[in-house]
């Protein structure tokens, strides 16, 4: 069934239903029941070609044939659409989808396996309804191999296998009778290729080649992986290597023996070699442009009218040779978006590859011919150039001969010899032990030009006001504010008077802080009265006043125990009651003098914790005591 052409403006796509009685749907006039097939790009179609072009046809003749336009001869048949616009390059090429003139020696076999996943390569829309995916995703495995001959000819083959496809079955049923995406694996069209390098050798900055590939209809024409007819792609190839950059540009035509339109295919890309040339990173873009609009075979039975469009994809890829002993092993990955709405252009494509691609061996006689080669044109033959692709001066050191001299601070001293590669040497900077460093008279690490005290050794990070100067004399500190500087204060955290005894100067006279304890140098005396079992004798208020001062000077003490003890004379129960009352009396006195009540707890221990022999009068006197312990700090 021939598909009528659309001449209305703006551009439209018409979906032709397989039933001859069905109406056609256009973008400009879409009914609710007339679906519109779309993809990421709108496809195009030139008029039928006379037969298909064979692999052995010359590239110039093929391009002239395309330029002359479609012939009037009858094509083989309607054909179909292989949705994937990605064609992997043979193993050994620097880019994923843009071929190069690379050959790579004589009788060198190479091979690859590449997994390729595309999102939304074929969608359906119409009548203002949201787009639905006839083919929402497509995953292909490409298996290919190549053989280089005489360092001028490369023959190759590649076969795609659709591992998985998915889509909206309802969309397929409504989409001009388009078949649903198959769920089982499907074989694609076999590609056979031949490439000839016309100018240059592997590694040259500029090379020219030509190639032709033949696609045989081995794939299913109803599974979106085969076109159901032969197609031939002649191409002109440019490429090469400049220093650490590899590049490729390709242009040609995809000529179909079916009624589906032929296209102009082109692309370009580049990669930067890093990590001792084991890693390559770079972008590439490839595209197909219809030579004219027309009727496009979606399958062997269904056709759509399309206008002239361009389909393009952008990839950012990386290749890595992970193991130096296995230099032929190459792994890679790439991903990027589709550009436009043509049939077959995905919203996104990602891929990964594993290949065996040995580097090109040196041609016969290269040992003599290459000895005088000078790829970077620095006047040093490549055989003696430690950096053959980077321009540099001669050096007595074989490891640096011909390598560029890097001088980041531009002081005339190469970075590899510069002890200060980021600080330029100045007048007086000729000290051999400081080669390439600016002058520093005082040796404090700060150049004289930045040193506020160039003749006095100071702190290189001494502040913005006096960098490089000795520290200013430290002002004496007095933490407790008792008038004695800390370095002359035996108790820098507790107030006390000056004393001729350095061990007691600046300390309270009646108490000491020892670790977590406030030690009383004088006992707290209690009077025994009938109505008040634990009154504090007025003569003990002086020692308690110093206790209060010490507690106030230590706000980090959040919990302090006031404990009272007695000797073993008398009844144990009475002694415990007595000491509890005495501890509580001290606590009340301190709270009354300003210490927060929640910081103090009182505890009477009776005679349970003696510190001396209770059998002597002196021992019993020591056992009768008040202690203050720090229980908790913040």
XYZ file of C-alpha atoms in Angstrom:
634
model
C 0.000 0.000 0.000
C 1.574 3.246 -1.081
C 1.446 5.982 1.474
C 0.282 9.411 0.225
C 2.593 12.362 0.812
C 1.724 15.287 3.041
C 2.138 18.765 1.662
C 0.320 20.770 4.341
C 2.140 23.158 6.697
C 3.212 22.936 9.455
C 5.035 19.565 9.117
C 2.922 16.567 9.995
C 3.219 12.796 10.402
C 0.435 10.525 9.170
C -0.118 7.031 10.546
C -1.650 4.655 7.998
C -3.720 1.867 9.496
C -3.392 -1.597 7.871
C -7.120 -1.744 7.173
C -7.703 0.075 3.888
C -10.962 1.432 5.253
C -9.267 3.094 8.247
C -8.788 6.828 8.236
C -5.375 8.540 8.457
C -4.538 10.735 11.464
C -2.398 13.865 11.207
C -1.043 16.227 13.821
C -3.121 19.043 12.485
C -6.387 17.127 12.577
C -6.320 14.222 15.020
C -9.495 12.471 16.069
C -9.845 10.637 19.339
C -9.695 7.325 17.470
C -6.850 8.196 15.091
C -3.512 7.608 16.744
C -0.326 9.351 15.713
C 2.967 7.488 15.683
C 5.941 9.442 16.954
C 9.409 8.839 18.242
C 12.156 11.014 19.431
C 12.627 12.284 15.817
C 10.263 12.299 12.843
C 11.525 9.913 10.150
C 11.848 10.728 6.416
C 11.836 8.859 3.104
C 13.270 9.534 -0.360
C 11.757 7.872 -3.429
C 12.614 4.198 -4.170
C 16.171 3.364 -5.262
C 17.065 1.086 -8.197
C 18.346 -2.076 -6.475
C 20.828 -2.068 -3.603
C 24.457 -0.988 -3.757
C 26.982 -3.787 -3.220
C 29.946 -3.747 -0.820
C 32.491 -3.632 -3.615
C 31.117 -0.364 -5.103
C 33.493 2.581 -4.819
C 32.676 5.254 -2.221
C 32.831 8.054 -4.769
C 30.377 6.282 -7.033
C 28.046 5.632 -4.093
C 28.058 9.279 -3.037
C 27.452 10.378 -6.620
C 24.576 7.921 -6.830
C 23.013 9.434 -3.704
C 23.548 12.920 -5.009
C 21.823 12.067 -8.289
C 18.715 11.218 -6.288
C 16.282 8.299 -6.430
C 15.944 6.337 -9.619
C 12.726 5.292 -11.232
C 13.412 1.587 -10.891
C 11.318 -0.469 -8.568
C 12.664 -1.260 -5.073
C 12.783 -4.738 -3.566
C 9.850 -4.154 -1.206
C 8.478 -2.009 1.608
C 11.094 -3.108 4.148
C 10.804 -2.333 7.869
C 12.466 -0.297 10.639
C 15.398 -1.381 12.784
C 14.890 1.108 15.617
C 18.472 1.295 16.881
C 20.417 4.103 15.225
C 23.593 3.067 17.049
C 26.129 1.054 15.015
C 29.158 -0.020 17.091
C 32.547 0.594 15.529
C 34.914 -2.369 15.055
C 37.092 -3.335 18.019
C 40.188 -1.128 18.132
C 38.499 2.082 16.999
C 38.861 4.911 19.537
C 35.158 5.877 19.620
C 31.960 3.924 20.248
C 29.763 4.978 17.324
C 31.961 7.070 14.989
C 34.307 4.934 12.838
C 37.905 5.953 12.135
C 40.578 5.077 9.522
C 42.292 2.818 12.117
C 43.609 -0.497 10.731
C 46.099 -1.809 13.299
C 48.725 -3.986 11.641
C 48.634 -7.182 9.596
C 46.733 -10.345 10.518
C 45.719 -8.934 13.905
C 42.309 -10.258 15.040
C 40.122 -8.187 17.349
C 36.691 -8.700 18.862
C 34.117 -7.126 21.140
C 30.868 -7.660 22.989
C 28.816 -4.516 23.583
C 25.604 -4.195 25.590
C 23.412 -1.280 24.516
C 20.199 -0.095 26.224
C 17.874 2.579 24.769
C 14.845 4.226 26.387
C 11.672 5.205 24.448
C 12.851 4.617 20.861
C 9.227 4.425 19.570
C 6.217 6.181 21.100
C 2.595 6.803 20.181
C 0.613 10.006 20.612
C -2.416 11.672 19.163
C -5.548 13.667 19.804
C -3.921 15.588 22.598
C -3.487 12.409 24.641
C -0.211 11.709 26.437
C 2.445 9.764 24.588
C 2.630 6.013 25.178
C 5.546 3.795 24.322
C 5.079 1.112 21.661
C 8.730 0.288 22.369
C 9.574 1.775 25.761
C 12.982 0.171 26.012
C 15.273 -1.908 23.844
C 18.378 -3.798 25.006
C 20.791 -5.169 22.406
C 23.939 -7.253 22.591
C 26.333 -6.586 19.701
C 28.977 -9.229 19.018
C 31.642 -8.316 16.486
C 35.064 -9.140 15.181
C 37.613 -7.737 12.752
C 40.864 -8.673 11.040
C 43.502 -6.210 9.838
C 45.449 -6.949 6.634
C 48.656 -5.367 5.342
C 48.100 -2.377 7.663
C 45.798 -0.953 4.962
C 42.684 -3.112 4.942
C 40.222 -4.063 7.685
C 37.393 -6.571 7.311
C 34.760 -6.788 10.029
C 31.437 -8.305 11.012
C 28.867 -7.425 13.662
C 25.631 -9.119 14.700
C 23.068 -7.562 17.088
C 20.806 -9.610 19.323
C 17.788 -7.989 20.984
C 17.891 -9.398 24.504
C 14.833 -7.538 25.774
C 12.223 -5.114 24.474
C 9.261 -3.694 26.321
C 6.372 -1.425 25.541
C 2.697 -0.662 25.937
C 0.681 -3.373 24.234
C -2.405 -1.174 24.119
C -0.377 1.565 22.475
C 0.847 -0.892 19.867
C -2.679 -2.044 19.127
C -3.835 1.535 18.688
C -0.721 2.660 16.883
C -1.611 2.156 13.256
C -1.682 -1.573 13.750
C 1.927 -1.537 14.835
C 3.058 -4.842 16.351
C 3.748 -5.005 20.068
C 7.413 -5.095 21.089
C 8.413 -8.767 21.350
C 9.425 -10.023 24.771
C 11.650 -12.859 23.526
C 15.192 -12.430 22.145
C 15.333 -11.501 18.463
C 18.226 -11.593 16.000
C 19.101 -8.365 14.165
C 20.609 -7.683 10.731
C 24.153 -8.976 10.167
C 26.647 -6.255 9.198
C 29.706 -7.038 7.047
C 32.283 -4.311 6.541
C 35.461 -3.477 4.687
C 37.718 -0.483 5.313
C 40.714 0.858 3.387
C 43.135 3.480 4.699
C 44.182 5.754 1.841
C 46.547 8.135 3.629
C 48.620 8.003 6.816
C 49.562 5.335 9.340
C 48.280 4.397 12.785
C 49.337 7.125 15.206
C 49.651 9.857 12.555
C 47.857 13.125 13.318
C 45.878 13.000 10.043
C 44.605 9.907 8.245
C 42.064 9.340 5.476
C 40.128 6.174 4.823
C 37.027 4.854 3.128
C 34.690 2.066 4.114
C 31.557 0.249 3.066
C 29.267 -1.949 5.118
C 26.594 -4.367 3.967
C 23.599 -5.185 6.182
C 21.946 -8.507 5.373
C 18.271 -9.013 6.344
C 18.872 -11.675 9.000
C 16.634 -9.974 11.566
C 12.886 -10.104 11.987
C 11.079 -7.300 10.169
C 8.248 -7.374 12.743
C 10.470 -7.092 15.842
C 11.976 -3.611 15.319
C 15.465 -5.121 14.916
C 15.594 -5.851 11.182
C 14.767 -3.868 8.043
C 13.802 -6.882 5.939
C 16.030 -5.743 3.061
C 19.653 -5.187 2.140
C 21.249 -1.844 2.881
C 24.723 -0.532 2.042
C 26.618 2.250 3.840
C 29.662 3.758 2.062
C 31.584 6.283 4.181
C 34.525 8.669 4.079
C 36.640 8.463 7.246
C 39.012 11.032 8.755
C 40.935 10.683 11.990
C 44.263 10.574 13.767
C 46.130 11.351 16.937
C 47.508 14.736 17.983
C 49.617 14.513 21.150
C 47.252 12.951 23.703
C 44.059 13.505 21.696
C 42.524 10.983 19.290
C 39.804 12.143 16.906
C 37.494 10.783 14.212
C 35.045 12.243 11.701
C 32.886 10.129 9.371
C 30.283 10.864 6.704
C 28.412 8.643 4.282
C 25.034 7.384 3.154
C 22.743 4.567 4.251
C 21.319 3.293 0.949
C 18.347 0.950 1.199
C 17.072 -1.559 -1.363
C 13.585 -1.272 0.141
C 11.062 1.516 -0.261
C 12.149 2.981 3.078
C 14.081 6.237 2.752
C 17.843 6.436 2.493
C 19.730 8.690 4.868
C 22.908 10.704 5.154
C 24.940 9.426 8.142
C 27.667 11.489 9.792
C 29.368 12.014 13.126
C 32.477 13.064 14.973
C 34.187 12.829 18.317
C 37.434 12.986 20.248
C 39.076 11.434 23.266
C 41.828 12.481 25.650
C 44.394 9.869 26.705
C 45.216 9.872 30.416
C 46.975 7.721 33.013
C 49.914 6.619 30.877
C 47.516 6.344 27.904
C 45.549 3.546 29.570
C 42.413 5.676 30.067
C 40.502 7.550 27.358
C 37.687 10.042 28.011
C 35.719 12.061 25.489
C 32.449 12.960 23.754
C 31.053 11.944 20.395
C 27.937 12.686 18.362
C 26.440 10.821 15.407
C 23.366 11.560 13.318
C 21.289 10.561 10.288
C 19.421 13.018 8.077
C 16.733 12.016 5.610
C 17.391 13.063 2.068
C 13.677 13.832 1.648
C 10.365 13.112 3.329
C 8.025 10.381 2.310
C 6.688 7.004 3.283
C 8.520 4.990 5.954
C 7.926 1.286 6.563
C 7.380 0.760 10.271
C 7.112 -3.010 9.689
C 6.789 -5.187 6.607
C 3.037 -4.360 6.602
C 2.660 -0.930 8.179
C 3.854 2.428 6.821
C 3.811 6.007 8.053
C 4.161 9.291 6.214
C 6.997 11.400 7.583
C 8.749 14.610 6.698
C 12.482 15.165 6.356
C 14.111 15.119 9.785
C 17.423 14.481 11.500
C 18.108 11.956 14.243
C 21.125 12.497 16.515
C 22.621 11.105 19.703
C 25.303 12.453 22.019
C 27.559 10.156 24.053
C 30.176 10.726 26.718
C 32.399 7.679 26.909
C 35.344 6.183 28.736
C 37.677 3.339 27.735
C 40.231 1.662 29.975
C 43.026 -0.853 29.478
C 43.040 -2.082 33.111
C 45.944 -4.532 32.988
C 49.263 -3.583 31.456
C 50.325 -7.244 30.884
C 47.035 -7.789 28.990
C 47.271 -4.670 26.853
C 44.638 -6.004 24.459
C 41.866 -6.096 27.075
C 39.674 -2.997 26.852
C 36.577 -2.186 28.908
C 34.404 0.828 28.295
C 31.136 2.571 29.033
C 29.221 5.458 27.471
C 25.885 7.190 27.919
C 24.016 10.173 26.576
C 20.716 11.616 25.343
C 18.970 11.409 22.013
C 18.303 14.686 20.215
C 14.981 15.197 18.464
C 11.836 13.144 17.817
C 12.669 10.908 14.853
C 11.633 7.275 14.897
C 14.376 5.270 16.583
C 15.923 8.151 18.510
C 15.860 7.253 22.218
C 15.424 9.641 25.084
C 18.583 8.133 26.590
C 21.103 5.467 25.671
C 23.704 3.702 27.834
C 26.203 1.008 26.926
C 29.082 -1.058 28.214
C 31.669 -3.054 26.302
C 34.420 -5.614 26.749
C 36.842 -5.991 23.857
C 40.052 -7.672 22.845
C 41.853 -5.003 20.843
C 45.667 -5.242 20.904
C 47.403 -1.940 20.119
C 48.695 -1.631 16.583
C 52.094 -3.368 16.321
C 54.944 -1.459 14.685
C 55.066 -2.137 10.926
C 57.946 -4.088 9.414
C 61.055 -1.921 9.219
C 59.683 0.523 11.765
C 62.729 0.047 13.981
C 64.805 1.881 11.391
C 62.160 4.179 9.950
C 60.706 5.074 13.352
C 64.065 5.839 14.905
C 64.080 9.201 13.135
C 60.345 9.867 13.493
C 59.477 12.919 15.575
C 55.725 12.960 16.300
C 55.869 16.053 18.531
C 58.302 17.871 16.202
C 60.636 18.960 19.008
C 63.776 17.950 17.099
C 64.376 14.797 19.169
C 63.799 11.477 17.338
C 60.965 9.460 18.811
C 63.269 6.544 19.665
C 65.172 8.798 22.115
C 62.244 11.001 23.153
C 60.919 10.157 26.628
C 57.754 12.125 25.748
C 57.331 11.478 21.997
C 53.933 13.206 21.839
C 54.779 16.240 23.991
C 57.132 18.974 22.767
C 60.129 19.514 25.061
C 63.872 20.343 25.114
C 66.763 17.903 25.092
C 68.054 16.721 28.459
C 71.025 14.660 29.644
C 68.561 12.692 31.748
C 67.137 9.997 29.449
C 63.915 9.947 31.474
C 63.354 13.667 30.791
C 64.796 13.938 27.295
C 62.262 15.637 25.034
C 59.735 16.177 27.819
C 58.159 19.583 28.420
C 59.704 21.652 31.185
C 57.039 22.693 33.628
C 57.671 25.833 35.674
C 54.492 26.692 37.519
C 55.906 29.743 39.321
C 57.794 30.939 36.203
C 61.024 31.588 38.089
C 63.210 29.821 35.531
C 63.684 26.725 37.694
C 61.913 23.607 36.401
C 59.323 22.216 38.788
C 61.184 18.929 39.175
C 64.238 20.890 40.457
C 62.292 23.590 42.306
C 62.025 23.160 46.065
C 59.293 25.805 46.035
C 57.446 25.097 42.752
C 54.578 27.459 43.593
C 56.677 30.382 44.921
C 58.937 32.227 42.509
C 62.579 32.726 43.530
C 63.644 36.367 43.951
C 66.836 38.345 44.681
C 68.857 36.516 47.264
C 67.105 33.243 46.476
C 70.203 31.498 45.168
C 70.831 29.316 48.217
C 71.450 25.785 46.784
C 69.565 24.278 49.699
C 66.572 26.432 48.732
C 66.775 26.204 44.939
C 63.827 27.928 43.337
C 62.618 29.362 46.647
C 62.278 33.060 47.446
C 64.810 34.664 49.824
C 64.223 34.056 53.541
C 66.968 35.665 55.656
C 65.726 34.492 59.029
C 64.770 31.007 57.824
C 61.324 31.063 59.360
C 59.669 29.709 56.207
C 58.144 33.033 55.186
C 59.711 34.805 52.162
C 61.290 38.148 52.939
C 58.811 39.870 50.650
C 55.995 38.767 52.963
C 57.915 38.836 56.255
C 57.221 41.837 58.495
C 60.413 40.966 60.424
C 62.753 39.535 57.738
C 65.785 39.525 60.064
C 63.981 37.982 63.047
C 62.796 34.405 63.005
C 59.140 34.270 63.794
C 55.916 32.448 63.165
C 55.092 32.109 59.469
C 51.420 32.181 60.406
C 51.847 34.961 62.925
C 48.744 36.861 61.905
C 47.858 39.457 59.312
C 49.422 42.378 61.181
C 52.924 41.000 61.888
C 53.505 37.837 59.794
C 56.955 36.349 60.276
C 57.654 38.223 63.509
C 58.516 36.712 66.870
C 55.568 36.358 69.218
C 54.821 39.502 71.192
C 55.648 39.261 74.913
C 52.803 37.500 76.598
C 50.835 39.587 79.042
C 50.748 37.926 82.484
C 47.434 36.358 83.311
C 45.694 36.230 86.687
C 42.844 33.753 86.493
C 41.654 34.132 90.073
C 42.071 37.917 90.182
C 44.065 37.931 93.418
C 46.727 40.290 92.047
C 49.357 37.608 91.524
C 50.173 36.533 87.939
C 49.506 32.865 87.315
C 53.174 32.020 86.790
C 53.876 33.262 90.370
C 50.662 31.911 91.890
C 50.814 28.498 93.574
C 46.996 28.363 93.374
C 46.142 30.174 90.090
C 42.454 29.175 90.287
C 41.868 30.137 93.963
C 42.335 33.586 95.471
C 44.919 34.029 98.166
C 47.470 36.527 99.502
C 51.087 36.729 98.411
C 53.517 34.855 100.596
C 57.238 34.434 100.986
C 56.666 30.712 100.648
C 56.428 30.097 96.900
C 54.485 26.912 97.589
C 51.710 28.867 99.346
C 51.861 32.248 97.597
C 48.478 33.168 96.164
C 46.686 30.324 97.952
C 43.878 30.538 100.510
C 45.351 30.346 103.993
C 42.856 27.867 105.463
C 41.907 25.559 102.545
C 43.505 23.900 99.512
C 42.115 22.305 96.381
C 43.702 18.917 95.849
C 42.254 17.029 92.906
C 38.534 16.585 93.511
C 38.673 17.562 97.204
C 38.604 20.827 99.167
C 41.054 20.166 101.988
C 40.465 22.121 105.222
C 43.718 23.204 106.893
C 41.758 24.157 110.037
C 39.017 22.035 111.614
C 35.403 23.142 111.787
C 34.514 23.445 115.473
C 30.989 22.667 116.688
C 29.444 23.626 120.033
C 27.339 21.068 121.823
C 24.096 22.632 123.019
C 20.998 20.879 124.169
C 18.621 22.571 121.777
C 20.995 22.592 118.794
C 23.097 19.503 118.473
C 25.418 20.944 115.799
C 25.954 24.670 116.028
C 29.036 26.015 114.253
C 31.466 27.810 116.507
C 31.975 31.410 115.299
C 35.738 30.931 115.170
C 35.237 28.389 112.343
C 33.422 30.846 110.084
C 36.736 32.068 108.655
C 37.622 28.660 107.261
C 34.082 28.177 105.917
C 34.276 31.600 104.246
C 37.319 30.438 102.287
C 35.426 27.255 101.371
C 32.619 29.427 100.010
C 35.094 31.542 97.974
C 36.718 28.470 96.460
C 33.354 27.020 95.442
C 32.367 30.330 93.816
C 35.641 30.361 91.850
C 34.831 26.937 90.384
C 31.472 27.200 88.602
C 32.257 23.944 86.785
C 31.614 22.060 90.033
C 27.932 21.200 89.826
C 27.615 18.764 92.747
C 29.647 18.868 96.007
C 29.257 16.557 98.991
C 29.638 18.028 102.495
C 30.489 15.081 104.743
C 31.017 14.941 108.522
C 32.847 12.210 110.478
C 33.486 11.418 114.158
C 35.578 9.031 116.240
C 34.520 5.602 117.417
C 33.582 6.625 120.965
C 29.928 6.292 121.849
C 26.928 4.637 120.216
C 27.207 4.087 116.428
C 23.626 5.191 115.774
C 24.144 8.358 117.822
C 27.420 9.091 115.950
C 25.688 8.791 112.580
C 22.884 11.122 113.684
C 25.418 13.594 115.076
C 27.570 13.689 111.901
C 24.509 14.034 109.684
C 23.416 17.074 111.689
C 26.904 18.611 111.523
C 27.155 18.083 107.725
C 23.718 19.653 107.296
C 24.789 22.609 109.474
C 27.787 23.297 107.199
C 25.569 22.986 104.125
C 23.046 25.486 105.570
C 25.844 27.920 106.388
C 27.222 27.802 102.784
C 23.749 28.164 101.258
C 23.158 31.131 103.529
C 26.367 32.709 102.200
C 25.279 32.479 98.574
C 26.060 28.960 97.319
C 23.173 27.420 95.342
C 21.450 24.746 97.423
C 21.261 22.301 94.494
C 25.061 22.229 94.290
C 25.445 20.868 97.845
C 24.492 17.573 99.460
C 25.080 16.708 103.160
C 26.093 13.268 104.370
C 26.958 11.998 107.869
C 29.186 8.922 108.052
C 29.534 8.516 111.826
C 32.742 6.619 112.633
C 32.595 4.394 109.522
C 35.484 6.101 107.663
C 38.368 6.747 110.071
C 41.607 8.226 108.712
C 43.726 7.640 111.819
C 44.189 5.260 114.765
C 41.143 5.669 116.993
C 42.973 4.303 120.046
C 44.912 7.536 120.653
C 43.609 10.983 121.479
C 45.478 12.471 118.496
C 43.999 9.840 116.184
C 40.466 10.426 117.442
C 40.887 14.183 116.893
C 41.837 13.603 113.246
C 38.849 11.335 112.759
C 36.507 14.127 113.903
C 36.447 16.180 110.703
C 34.474 17.825 107.882
C 35.331 17.027 104.232
C 34.131 18.451 100.901
C 34.306 16.260 97.762
C 33.478 17.262 94.161
C 31.025 14.626 92.896
C 30.149 16.046 89.487
C 31.712 18.538 87.065
C 30.632 19.991 83.775
